[in-house]
C-alpha angles and dihedrals in degrees: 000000000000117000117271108256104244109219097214090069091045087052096043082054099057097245089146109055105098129183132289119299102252095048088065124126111226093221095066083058090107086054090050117103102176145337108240118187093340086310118120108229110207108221098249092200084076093040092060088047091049102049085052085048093051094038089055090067100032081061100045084053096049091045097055088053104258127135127249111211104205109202124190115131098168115114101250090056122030102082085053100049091041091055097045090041095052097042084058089051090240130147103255133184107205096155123050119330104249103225118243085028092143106011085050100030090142091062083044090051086051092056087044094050085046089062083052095052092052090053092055087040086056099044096038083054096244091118081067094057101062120085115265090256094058089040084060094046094048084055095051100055093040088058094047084047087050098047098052103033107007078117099056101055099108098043094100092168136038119279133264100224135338135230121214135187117208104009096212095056097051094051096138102052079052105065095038089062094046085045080058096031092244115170108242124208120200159167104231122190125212095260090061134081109242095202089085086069136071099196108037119201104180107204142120112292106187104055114085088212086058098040088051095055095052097048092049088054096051098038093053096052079051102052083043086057085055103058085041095064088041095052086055103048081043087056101037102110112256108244112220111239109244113273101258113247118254107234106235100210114079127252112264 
C-alpha cells in the first residue's frame, strides 16, 4: 500500500499557492479552498486524496508491465521530471514535444531505430568509412536524436497513461492522448480546466519545490509497483521442463 500523503509537506512545498484570481478556470472551483490576497489557494486535503487516488492506478499500470510517458518541457520542471522519470525506469519528454509523438509513434519508432543504426554503424567500423564531413553530419543528427528522444528509446509500444506537468503547456500531448484514449495523469493548476484529465492532481505547476513533491510522491508509488511485479513473477512456481524422449531407433 502506498504511503498516506501527509498534508503538512504538501503544504512546506507550496502545493497550494494557485494562480491569480482572475486567471482562474471556473471549472477548478470544487479544488479551491480560499482566495488570499487575490491568490487562489487549492484545498490541499483533496489534493492528498487525489495524489493516493492517482498513485493507486499508476501502481496497478506499471504492475501489470505497461509504460508511463511523463511529459513537462517548461524550464522550472523538466530536470526534475527527467531525474525522477528516469530513477522509476519510466519513458519521459522533457524537450519539445515532437509532434505526432503518439498519433504517428511508428514514424517516431523509425527516428529512434535510426539512433540505433548510427550506434552499430559506430561499433562494426562503417561509421570510419564515411568522409569527415559525413562523419559530422551523422553526429549531428545522432545528438539532435538524442536529445529529443533519446528518452524514449526503449519505449517500443504506446504508453499506458501519461503524466503532465502544466496542462496548458503541454496542449498538444493532450490532445493526441485524448485523440488514442490514453488515460492522462496530471498536476492542474487553478487556471486550467480539469475536464481534459482523467487523473487530476490540483496543485501548483509552476514552483520547482511543488513540482518536485508531487513527483517524489508518484514515482515512488511507481517504483513500489515495480517491486511489486517483480515480487509476483519471483513468487510464480517454476514449471519443470518436460523430461526429453529417448528416440528408440539407434544411432547409426
Amino acid at each position: 500500500m502506498a504511503n498516506k500523503v501527509e498534508v503538512k509537506e504538501l503544504l512546506e512545498a507550496g502545493v497550494h499557492f494557485g494562480h491569480m484570481t482572475r486567471k482562474w478556470d471556473p471549472n477548478m472551483a470544487p479544488y479551491i479552498y480560499m482566495e488570499r490576497n487575490g491568490i487562489h489557494i487549492i484545498n490541499l486535503y483533496k489534493t492528498a486524496a487525489k495524489i493516493e487516488e492517482a498513485n493507486e492506478a499508476l501502481k496497478k499500470i506499471v504492475a501489470s508491465g505497461r509504460k508511463i510517458l511523463f511529459v513537462a518541457t517548461k524550464k522550472q520542471a523538466k530536470d526534475i521530471v527527467a531525474e525522477k522519470a528516469a530513477a522509476a525506469n519510466m519513458p519521459f519528454i522533457t524537450e519539445r514535444w515532437p509532434g505526432g509523438m503518439l498519433t504517428n509513434f511508428v514514424t517516431i519508432r523509425k527516428a529512434v531505430k535510426k539512433m540505433a543504426s548510427i550506434d552499430r554503424m559506430k561499433k562494426d567500423g562503417t561509421f570510419l568509412t564515411l568522409s569527415k564531413k559525413e562523419r559530422l553530419q551523422v553526429d549531428r543528427l545522432r545528438a539532435k536524436l538524442e536529445k529529443n528522444l533519446g528518452s524514449i528509446a526503449d519505449m517500443t509500444r504506446l504508453p499506458a497513461a501519461l503524466f503532465v506537468v502544466d496542462i496548458k503547456a503541454e496542449h498538444i500531448a493532450i490532445k493526441e492522448a485524448q485523440k488514442l484514449n490514453i488515460p492522462i495523469f496530471a498536476m492542474v493548476d487553478t487556471n486550467s480546466d480539469p475536464r481534459q484529465v482523467d487523473y487530476v492532481i490540483p496543485a501548483n505547476d509552476d514552483a520547482s519545490k511543488s513540482i518536485d513533491k508531487i513527483l517524489s510522491l508518484v514515482t515512488n508509488a511507481i517504483i513500489e509497483g515495480h517491486s511489486e511485479r517483480k515480487t509476483e513473477k519471483d513468487d510464480q512456481p517454476v514449471v519443470a521442463a518436460p523430461a526429453p524422449e529417448v528416440a528408440n531407433s539407434t544411432e547409426e
